[in-house]
Amino acid sequence: MAVVECKNVSIRYITGDFKAIGLKEYVKALNLIEENIENDPCLNFYKAKVYYEQEKYDEAEKFCLKAIDNLKNIPQQNQYYLYYHFLGQIFDKTHKSDQAIINAYKQCIKLCPEFVDAYIEIAKIHMNYAKYSNALTILQTAYKIVNNDTQRQSEIKLRLYIVMVKALN
């Protein structure tokens, strides 16, 4: 099992992996998390992930936004691009406006321009509204980014073909 550390608290504590830890240790860890969560983007992010998995999307959104807000105090924010990608996923589940979803993915791209999944998500939104030209442009950008990854290129090529076929119908 992969273990992610946040201020000496293992992610398996947060997710409740009772096979790997005892109940007393789990409760102790939860208390430690609650004491440290206020200003820790990592702990807030993982708490958001847990709520998301439980389909408690409003709580997931609350803690993801808190994690992002905590990033203001961190000089190297670009490593947190996944926080914005996850926020886009939460916004999608909570039926936020498409512009809010796109903005989350654009922030992700701003922090990590080579993360093609964010481009793909934006392209999907454009396809939902038959904005095939926009979707094609975005997917072409993503295709250029993954120029040495044949598996990702194949995935994006397939998406490009789907957009073109839909545009022709």
PDB file of N, CA and C in Angstrom, residues 51-139:
ATOM      1  N   TYR A  51     -14.279  12.602   1.451  1.00  0.00           N
ATOM      2  CA  TYR A  51     -15.684  12.973   1.292  1.00  0.00           C
ATOM      3  C   TYR A  51     -16.172  12.694  -0.128  1.00  0.00           C
ATOM      4  N   TYR A  52     -15.327  12.928  -1.104  1.00  0.00           N
ATOM      5  CA  TYR A  52     -15.688  12.653  -2.496  1.00  0.00           C
ATOM      6  C   TYR A  52     -15.991  11.163  -2.675  1.00  0.00           C
ATOM      7  N   GLU A  53     -15.132  10.329  -2.140  1.00  0.00           N
ATOM      8  CA  GLU A  53     -15.333   8.879  -2.241  1.00  0.00           C
ATOM      9  C   GLU A  53     -16.620   8.452  -1.538  1.00  0.00           C
ATOM     10  N   GLN A  54     -17.007   9.183  -0.520  1.00  0.00           N
ATOM     11  CA  GLN A  54     -18.249   8.895   0.206  1.00  0.00           C
ATOM     12  C   GLN A  54     -19.456   9.543  -0.476  1.00  0.00           C
ATOM     13  N   GLU A  55     -19.216  10.201  -1.605  1.00  0.00           N
ATOM     14  CA  GLU A  55     -20.240  10.923  -2.365  1.00  0.00           C
ATOM     15  C   GLU A  55     -20.862  12.072  -1.573  1.00  0.00           C
ATOM     16  N   LYS A  56     -20.081  12.641  -0.673  1.00  0.00           N
ATOM     17  CA  LYS A  56     -20.487  13.832   0.068  1.00  0.00           C
ATOM     18  C   LYS A  56     -19.809  15.025  -0.610  1.00  0.00           C
ATOM     19  N   TYR A  57     -20.342  15.391  -1.759  1.00  0.00           N
ATOM     20  CA  TYR A  57     -19.674  16.344  -2.633  1.00  0.00           C
ATOM     21  C   TYR A  57     -19.612  17.756  -2.072  1.00  0.00           C
ATOM     22  N   ASP A  58     -20.619  18.166  -1.325  1.00  0.00           N
ATOM     23  CA  ASP A  58     -20.577  19.511  -0.731  1.00  0.00           C
ATOM     24  C   ASP A  58     -19.429  19.622   0.273  1.00  0.00           C
ATOM     25  N   GLU A  59     -19.251  18.579   1.083  1.00  0.00           N
ATOM     26  CA  GLU A  59     -18.136  18.564   2.036  1.00  0.00           C
ATOM     27  C   GLU A  59     -16.804  18.478   1.294  1.00  0.00           C
ATOM     28  N   ALA A  60     -16.769  17.677   0.233  1.00  0.00           N
ATOM     29  CA  ALA A  60     -15.544  17.559  -0.569  1.00  0.00           C
ATOM     30  C   ALA A  60     -15.159  18.918  -1.137  1.00  0.00           C
ATOM     31  N   GLU A  61     -16.148  19.635  -1.652  1.00  0.00           N
ATOM     32  CA  GLU A  61     -15.894  20.969  -2.206  1.00  0.00           C
ATOM     33  C   GLU A  61     -15.367  21.913  -1.128  1.00  0.00           C
ATOM     34  N   LYS A  62     -15.988  21.873   0.026  1.00  0.00           N
ATOM     35  CA  LYS A  62     -15.582  22.749   1.134  1.00  0.00           C
ATOM     36  C   LYS A  62     -14.109  22.539   1.489  1.00  0.00           C
ATOM     37  N   PHE A  63     -13.685  21.290   1.637  1.00  0.00           N
ATOM     38  CA  PHE A  63     -12.308  21.023   2.039  1.00  0.00           C
ATOM     39  C   PHE A  63     -11.319  21.216   0.890  1.00  0.00           C
ATOM     40  N   CYS A  64     -11.753  20.986  -0.342  1.00  0.00           N
ATOM     41  CA  CYS A  64     -10.865  21.245  -1.475  1.00  0.00           C
ATOM     42  C   CYS A  64     -10.617  22.744  -1.615  1.00  0.00           C
ATOM     43  N   LEU A  65     -11.665  23.542  -1.472  1.00  0.00           N
ATOM     44  CA  LEU A  65     -11.504  25.003  -1.531  1.00  0.00           C
ATOM     45  C   LEU A  65     -10.632  25.499  -0.377  1.00  0.00           C
ATOM     46  N   LYS A  66     -10.784  24.876   0.783  1.00  0.00           N
ATOM     47  CA  LYS A  66      -9.958  25.241   1.928  1.00  0.00           C
ATOM     48  C   LYS A  66      -8.491  24.909   1.639  1.00  0.00           C
ATOM     49  N   ALA A  67      -8.250  23.756   1.033  1.00  0.00           N
ATOM     50  CA  ALA A  67      -6.883  23.356   0.673  1.00  0.00           C
ATOM     51  C   ALA A  67      -6.283  24.358  -0.312  1.00  0.00           C
ATOM     52  N   ILE A  68      -7.067  24.746  -1.301  1.00  0.00           N
ATOM     53  CA  ILE A  68      -6.598  25.711  -2.297  1.00  0.00           C
ATOM     54  C   ILE A  68      -6.331  27.060  -1.634  1.00  0.00           C
ATOM     55  N   ASP A  69      -7.207  27.454  -0.725  1.00  0.00           N
ATOM     56  CA  ASP A  69      -7.005  28.708  -0.005  1.00  0.00           C
ATOM     57  C   ASP A  69      -5.711  28.668   0.816  1.00  0.00           C
ATOM     58  N   ASN A  70      -5.402  27.512   1.403  1.00  0.00           N
ATOM     59  CA  ASN A  70      -4.167  27.347   2.174  1.00  0.00           C
ATOM     60  C   ASN A  70      -2.922  27.483   1.306  1.00  0.00           C
ATOM     61  N   LEU A  71      -3.066  27.303   0.002  1.00  0.00           N
ATOM     62  CA  LEU A  71      -1.907  27.378  -0.899  1.00  0.00           C
ATOM     63  C   LEU A  71      -1.347  28.787  -1.016  1.00  0.00           C
ATOM     64  N   LYS A  72      -2.135  29.785  -0.658  1.00  0.00           N
ATOM     65  CA  LYS A  72      -1.680  31.172  -0.772  1.00  0.00           C
ATOM     66  C   LYS A  72      -0.406  31.423   0.024  1.00  0.00           C
ATOM     67  N   ASN A  73      -0.192  30.613   1.047  1.00  0.00           N
ATOM     68  CA  ASN A  73       0.981  30.791   1.900  1.00  0.00           C
ATOM     69  C   ASN A  73       2.183  29.957   1.436  1.00  0.00           C
ATOM     70  N   ILE A  74       2.030  29.261   0.328  1.00  0.00           N
ATOM     71  CA  ILE A  74       3.093  28.366  -0.143  1.00  0.00           C
ATOM     72  C   ILE A  74       3.711  28.949  -1.415  1.00  0.00           C
ATOM     73  N   PRO A  75       5.039  29.144  -1.419  1.00  0.00           N
ATOM     74  CA  PRO A  75       5.675  29.764  -2.588  1.00  0.00           C
ATOM     75  C   PRO A  75       5.624  28.901  -3.859  1.00  0.00           C
ATOM     76  N   GLN A  76       5.841  27.609  -3.773  1.00  0.00           N
ATOM     77  CA  GLN A  76       5.848  26.722  -4.943  1.00  0.00           C
ATOM     78  C   GLN A  76       4.479  26.065  -5.103  1.00  0.00           C
ATOM     79  N   GLN A  77       3.555  26.763  -5.716  1.00  0.00           N
ATOM     80  CA  GLN A  77       2.193  26.239  -5.833  1.00  0.00           C
ATOM     81  C   GLN A  77       2.004  25.297  -7.003  1.00  0.00           C
ATOM     82  N   ASN A  78       2.898  25.307  -7.979  1.00  0.00           N
ATOM     83  CA  ASN A  78       2.673  24.531  -9.191  1.00  0.00           C
ATOM     84  C   ASN A  78       2.555  23.037  -8.943  1.00  0.00           C
ATOM     85  N   GLN A  79       3.090  22.547  -7.837  1.00  0.00           N
ATOM     86  CA  GLN A  79       2.955  21.122  -7.550  1.00  0.00           C
ATOM     87  C   GLN A  79       1.544  20.751  -7.095  1.00  0.00           C
ATOM     88  N   TYR A  80       0.711  21.737  -6.883  1.00  0.00           N
ATOM     89  CA  TYR A  80      -0.648  21.491  -6.404  1.00  0.00           C
ATOM     90  C   TYR A  80      -1.694  21.593  -7.510  1.00  0.00           C
ATOM     91  N   TYR A  81      -1.267  21.424  -8.743  1.00  0.00           N
ATOM     92  CA  TYR A  81      -2.199  21.519  -9.866  1.00  0.00           C
ATOM     93  C   TYR A  81      -3.339  20.513  -9.747  1.00  0.00           C
ATOM     94  N   LEU A  82      -3.082  19.365  -9.123  1.00  0.00           N
ATOM     95  CA  LEU A  82      -4.125  18.347  -8.980  1.00  0.00           C
ATOM     96  C   LEU A  82      -5.273  18.810  -8.087  1.00  0.00           C
ATOM     97  N   TYR A  83      -5.002  19.755  -7.207  1.00  0.00           N
ATOM     98  CA  TYR A  83      -6.073  20.286  -6.356  1.00  0.00           C
ATOM     99  C   TYR A  83      -7.145  20.927  -7.239  1.00  0.00           C
ATOM    100  N   TYR A  84      -6.694  21.671  -8.246  1.00  0.00           N
ATOM    101  CA  TYR A  84      -7.646  22.334  -9.146  1.00  0.00           C
ATOM    102  C   TYR A  84      -8.329  21.325 -10.065  1.00  0.00           C
ATOM    103  N   HIS A  85      -7.607  20.314 -10.485  1.00  0.00           N
ATOM    104  CA  HIS A  85      -8.213  19.270 -11.302  1.00  0.00           C
ATOM    105  C   HIS A  85      -9.319  18.574 -10.503  1.00  0.00           C
ATOM    106  N   PHE A  86      -9.015  18.273  -9.258  1.00  0.00           N
ATOM    107  CA  PHE A  86     -10.003  17.629  -8.390  1.00  0.00           C
ATOM    108  C   PHE A  86     -11.196  18.552  -8.150  1.00  0.00           C
ATOM    109  N   LEU A  87     -10.935  19.846  -7.994  1.00  0.00           N
ATOM    110  CA  LEU A  87     -12.025  20.805  -7.812  1.00  0.00           C
ATOM    111  C   LEU A  87     -12.947  20.792  -9.031  1.00  0.00           C
ATOM    112  N   GLY A  88     -12.367  20.698 -10.227  1.00  0.00           N
ATOM    113  CA  GLY A  88     -13.182  20.588 -11.439  1.00  0.00           C
ATOM    114  C   GLY A  88     -14.073  19.355 -11.407  1.00  0.00           C
ATOM    115  N   GLN A  89     -13.536  18.246 -10.923  1.00  0.00           N
ATOM    116  CA  GLN A  89     -14.327  17.016 -10.812  1.00  0.00           C
ATOM    117  C   GLN A  89     -15.463  17.188  -9.802  1.00  0.00           C
ATOM    118  N   ILE A  90     -15.152  17.833  -8.686  1.00  0.00           N
ATOM    119  CA  ILE A  90     -16.190  18.080  -7.673  1.00  0.00           C
ATOM    120  C   ILE A  90     -17.269  18.988  -8.248  1.00  0.00           C
ATOM    121  N   PHE A  91     -16.851  20.061  -8.910  1.00  0.00           N
ATOM    122  CA  PHE A  91     -17.819  20.990  -9.510  1.00  0.00           C
ATOM    123  C   PHE A  91     -18.721  20.259 -10.506  1.00  0.00           C
ATOM    124  N   ASP A  92     -18.157  19.326 -11.240  1.00  0.00           N
ATOM    125  CA  ASP A  92     -18.947  18.546 -12.189  1.00  0.00           C
ATOM    126  C   ASP A  92     -20.001  17.721 -11.447  1.00  0.00           C
ATOM    127  N   LYS A  93     -19.609  17.090 -10.354  1.00  0.00           N
ATOM    128  CA  LYS A  93     -20.543  16.263  -9.573  1.00  0.00           C
ATOM    129  C   LYS A  93     -21.621  17.094  -8.891  1.00  0.00           C
ATOM    130  N   THR A  94     -21.278  18.327  -8.508  1.00  0.00           N
ATOM    131  CA  THR A  94     -22.250  19.183  -7.809  1.00  0.00           C
ATOM    132  C   THR A  94     -23.011  20.082  -8.785  1.00  0.00           C
ATOM    133  N   HIS A  95     -22.820  19.838 -10.069  1.00  0.00           N
ATOM    134  CA  HIS A  95     -23.542  20.550 -11.130  1.00  0.00           C
ATOM    135  C   HIS A  95     -23.340  22.060 -11.086  1.00  0.00           C
ATOM    136  N   LYS A  96     -22.098  22.462 -10.809  1.00  0.00           N
ATOM    137  CA  LYS A  96     -21.757  23.889 -10.887  1.00  0.00           C
ATOM    138  C   LYS A  96     -21.801  24.295 -12.354  1.00  0.00           C
ATOM    139  N   SER A  97     -21.707  25.569 -12.595  1.00  0.00           N
ATOM    140  CA  SER A  97     -21.743  26.040 -13.976  1.00  0.00           C
ATOM    141  C   SER A  97     -20.536  25.494 -14.739  1.00  0.00           C
ATOM    142  N   ASP A  98     -20.731  25.319 -16.026  1.00  0.00           N
ATOM    143  CA  ASP A  98     -19.635  24.830 -16.861  1.00  0.00           C
ATOM    144  C   ASP A  98     -18.453  25.783 -16.822  1.00  0.00           C
ATOM    145  N   GLN A  99     -18.738  27.078 -16.685  1.00  0.00           N
ATOM    146  CA  GLN A  99     -17.643  28.041 -16.629  1.00  0.00           C
ATOM    147  C   GLN A  99     -16.825  27.857 -15.354  1.00  0.00           C
ATOM    148  N   ALA A 100     -17.481  27.540 -14.245  1.00  0.00           N
ATOM    149  CA  ALA A 100     -16.751  27.277 -12.997  1.00  0.00           C
ATOM    150  C   ALA A 100     -15.867  26.042 -13.154  1.00  0.00           C
ATOM    151  N   ILE A 101     -16.401  25.027 -13.810  1.00  0.00           N
ATOM    152  CA  ILE A 101     -15.628  23.803 -14.046  1.00  0.00           C
ATOM    153  C   ILE A 101     -14.427  24.104 -14.941  1.00  0.00           C
ATOM    154  N   ILE A 102     -14.675  24.813 -16.030  1.00  0.00           N
ATOM    155  CA  ILE A 102     -13.591  25.171 -16.959  1.00  0.00           C
ATOM    156  C   ILE A 102     -12.534  26.008 -16.250  1.00  0.00           C
ATOM    157  N   ASN A 103     -12.959  26.948 -15.423  1.00  0.00           N
ATOM    158  CA  ASN A 103     -11.997  27.791 -14.693  1.00  0.00           C
ATOM    159  C   ASN A 103     -11.101  26.966 -13.788  1.00  0.00           C
ATOM    160  N   ALA A 104     -11.672  25.961 -13.132  1.00  0.00           N
ATOM    161  CA  ALA A 104     -10.862  25.087 -12.273  1.00  0.00           C
ATOM    162  C   ALA A 104      -9.815  24.356 -13.116  1.00  0.00           C
ATOM    163  N   TYR A 105     -10.239  23.827 -14.254  1.00  0.00           N
ATOM    164  CA  TYR A 105      -9.293  23.119 -15.129  1.00  0.00           C
ATOM    165  C   TYR A 105      -8.262  24.068 -15.736  1.00  0.00           C
ATOM    166  N   LYS A 106      -8.668  25.292 -16.049  1.00  0.00           N
ATOM    167  CA  LYS A 106      -7.712  26.269 -16.577  1.00  0.00           C
ATOM    168  C   LYS A 106      -6.650  26.625 -15.535  1.00  0.00           C
ATOM    169  N   GLN A 107      -7.061  26.706 -14.279  1.00  0.00           N
ATOM    170  CA  GLN A 107      -6.092  26.981 -13.212  1.00  0.00           C
ATOM    171  C   GLN A 107      -5.112  25.808 -13.103  1.00  0.00           C
ATOM    172  N   CYS A 108      -5.629  24.612 -13.257  1.00  0.00           N
ATOM    173  CA  CYS A 108      -4.784  23.418 -13.256  1.00  0.00           C
ATOM    174  C   CYS A 108      -3.756  23.509 -14.380  1.00  0.00           C
ATOM    175  N   ILE A 109      -4.195  23.885 -15.565  1.00  0.00           N
ATOM    176  CA  ILE A 109      -3.312  24.022 -16.725  1.00  0.00           C
ATOM    177  C   ILE A 109      -2.290  25.129 -16.495  1.00  0.00           C
ATOM    178  N   LYS A 110      -2.721  26.210 -15.875  1.00  0.00           N
ATOM    179  CA  LYS A 110      -1.803  27.316 -15.580  1.00  0.00           C
ATOM    180  C   LYS A 110      -0.638  26.837 -14.708  1.00  0.00           C
ATOM    181  N   LEU A 111      -0.940  25.988 -13.727  1.00  0.00           N
ATOM    182  CA  LEU A 111       0.098  25.487 -12.825  1.00  0.00           C
ATOM    183  C   LEU A 111       0.912  24.351 -13.449  1.00  0.00           C
ATOM    184  N   CYS A 112       0.289  23.599 -14.341  1.00  0.00           N
ATOM    185  CA  CYS A 112       0.981  22.461 -14.957  1.00  0.00           C
ATOM    186  C   CYS A 112       0.505  22.311 -16.404  1.00  0.00           C
ATOM    187  N   PRO A 113       1.089  23.086 -17.315  1.00  0.00           N
ATOM    188  CA  PRO A 113       0.631  23.092 -18.710  1.00  0.00           C
ATOM    189  C   PRO A 113       0.717  21.738 -19.419  1.00  0.00           C
ATOM    190  N   GLU A 114       1.521  20.819 -18.918  1.00  0.00           N
ATOM    191  CA  GLU A 114       1.648  19.520 -19.586  1.00  0.00           C
ATOM    192  C   GLU A 114       0.664  18.467 -19.061  1.00  0.00           C
ATOM    193  N   PHE A 115      -0.224  18.839 -18.157  1.00  0.00           N
ATOM    194  CA  PHE A 115      -1.209  17.891 -17.615  1.00  0.00           C
ATOM    195  C   PHE A 115      -2.411  17.825 -18.553  1.00  0.00           C
ATOM    196  N   VAL A 116      -2.385  16.870 -19.470  1.00  0.00           N
ATOM    197  CA  VAL A 116      -3.372  16.817 -20.556  1.00  0.00           C
ATOM    198  C   VAL A 116      -4.784  16.464 -20.103  1.00  0.00           C
ATOM    199  N   ASP A 117      -4.938  15.823 -18.960  1.00  0.00           N
ATOM    200  CA  ASP A 117      -6.282  15.460 -18.501  1.00  0.00           C
ATOM    201  C   ASP A 117      -7.174  16.689 -18.346  1.00  0.00           C
ATOM    202  N   ALA A 118      -6.603  17.798 -17.931  1.00  0.00           N
ATOM    203  CA  ALA A 118      -7.392  19.027 -17.783  1.00  0.00           C
ATOM    204  C   ALA A 118      -7.879  19.522 -19.154  1.00  0.00           C
ATOM    205  N   TYR A 119      -7.021  19.420 -20.165  1.00  0.00           N
ATOM    206  CA  TYR A 119      -7.430  19.803 -21.525  1.00  0.00           C
ATOM    207  C   TYR A 119      -8.595  18.926 -21.992  1.00  0.00           C
ATOM    208  N   ILE A 120      -8.484  17.635 -21.730  1.00  0.00           N
ATOM    209  CA  ILE A 120      -9.518  16.698 -22.153  1.00  0.00           C
ATOM    210  C   ILE A 120     -10.851  17.029 -21.491  1.00  0.00           C
ATOM    211  N   GLU A 121     -10.815  17.355 -20.212  1.00  0.00           N
ATOM    212  CA  GLU A 121     -12.065  17.698 -19.506  1.00  0.00           C
ATOM    213  C   GLU A 121     -12.709  18.954 -20.083  1.00  0.00           C
ATOM    214  N   ILE A 122     -11.896  19.938 -20.411  1.00  0.00           N
ATOM    215  CA  ILE A 122     -12.437  21.163 -21.025  1.00  0.00           C
ATOM    216  C   ILE A 122     -13.028  20.843 -22.399  1.00  0.00           C
ATOM    217  N   ALA A 123     -12.327  20.009 -23.155  1.00  0.00           N
ATOM    218  CA  ALA A 123     -12.828  19.625 -24.486  1.00  0.00           C
ATOM    219  C   ALA A 123     -14.181  18.911 -24.373  1.00  0.00           C
ATOM    220  N   LYS A 124     -14.341  18.068 -23.370  1.00  0.00           N
ATOM    221  CA  LYS A 124     -15.616  17.360 -23.170  1.00  0.00           C
ATOM    222  C   LYS A 124     -16.757  18.352 -22.960  1.00  0.00           C
ATOM    223  N   ILE A 125     -16.492  19.386 -22.175  1.00  0.00           N
ATOM    224  CA  ILE A 125     -17.536  20.393 -21.926  1.00  0.00           C
ATOM    225  C   ILE A 125     -17.910  21.088 -23.228  1.00  0.00           C
ATOM    226  N   HIS A 126     -16.914  21.459 -24.025  1.00  0.00           N
ATOM    227  CA  HIS A 126     -17.207  22.099 -25.317  1.00  0.00           C
ATOM    228  C   HIS A 126     -17.996  21.166 -26.227  1.00  0.00           C
ATOM    229  N   MET A 127     -17.676  19.872 -26.181  1.00  0.00           N
ATOM    230  CA  MET A 127     -18.411  18.912 -27.012  1.00  0.00           C
ATOM    231  C   MET A 127     -19.871  18.814 -26.575  1.00  0.00           C
ATOM    232  N   ASN A 128     -20.123  18.907 -25.278  1.00  0.00           N
ATOM    233  CA  ASN A 128     -21.500  18.841 -24.781  1.00  0.00           C
ATOM    234  C   ASN A 128     -22.369  19.952 -25.360  1.00  0.00           C
ATOM    235  N   TYR A 129     -21.750  21.059 -25.739  1.00  0.00           N
ATOM    236  CA  TYR A 129     -22.482  22.193 -26.296  1.00  0.00           C
ATOM    237  C   TYR A 129     -22.264  22.345 -27.800  1.00  0.00           C
ATOM    238  N   ALA A 130     -21.774  21.279 -28.403  1.00  0.00           N
ATOM    239  CA  ALA A 130     -21.529  21.254 -29.854  1.00  0.00           C
ATOM    240  C   ALA A 130     -20.565  22.344 -30.301  1.00  0.00           C
ATOM    241  N   LYS A 131     -19.657  22.727 -29.416  1.00  0.00           N
ATOM    242  CA  LYS A 131     -18.603  23.686 -29.770  1.00  0.00           C
ATOM    243  C   LYS A 131     -17.392  22.878 -30.233  1.00  0.00           C
ATOM    244  N   TYR A 132     -17.554  22.236 -31.375  1.00  0.00           N
ATOM    245  CA  TYR A 132     -16.554  21.286 -31.856  1.00  0.00           C
ATOM    246  C   TYR A 132     -15.245  21.949 -32.240  1.00  0.00           C
ATOM    247  N   SER A 133     -15.322  23.162 -32.734  1.00  0.00           N
ATOM    248  CA  SER A 133     -14.101  23.887 -33.096  1.00  0.00           C
ATOM    249  C   SER A 133     -13.236  24.113 -31.858  1.00  0.00           C
ATOM    250  N   ASN A 134     -13.868  24.539 -30.763  1.00  0.00           N
ATOM    251  CA  ASN A 134     -13.129  24.750 -29.504  1.00  0.00           C
ATOM    252  C   ASN A 134     -12.548  23.436 -28.989  1.00  0.00           C
ATOM    253  N   ALA A 135     -13.360  22.387 -29.043  1.00  0.00           N
ATOM    254  CA  ALA A 135     -12.910  21.075 -28.568  1.00  0.00           C
ATOM    255  C   ALA A 135     -11.721  20.583 -29.392  1.00  0.00           C
ATOM    256  N   LEU A 136     -11.783  20.763 -30.706  1.00  0.00           N
ATOM    257  CA  LEU A 136     -10.671  20.345 -31.582  1.00  0.00           C
ATOM    258  C   LEU A 136      -9.389  21.092 -31.246  1.00  0.00           C
ATOM    259  N   THR A 137      -9.500  22.393 -31.071  1.00  0.00           N
ATOM    260  CA  THR A 137      -8.320  23.205 -30.752  1.00  0.00           C
ATOM    261  C   THR A 137      -7.674  22.746 -29.450  1.00  0.00           C
ATOM    262  N   ILE A 138      -8.486  22.506 -28.457  1.00  0.00           N
ATOM    263  CA  ILE A 138      -7.973  22.080 -27.148  1.00  0.00           C
ATOM    264  C   ILE A 138      -7.334  20.703 -27.240  1.00  0.00           C
ATOM    265  N   LEU A 139      -7.988  19.782 -27.934  1.00  0.00           N
ATOM    266  CA  LEU A 139      -7.431  18.433 -28.076  1.00  0.00           C
ATOM    267  C   LEU A 139      -6.146  18.429 -28.907  1.00  0.00           C
TER     268      LEU A 139
END
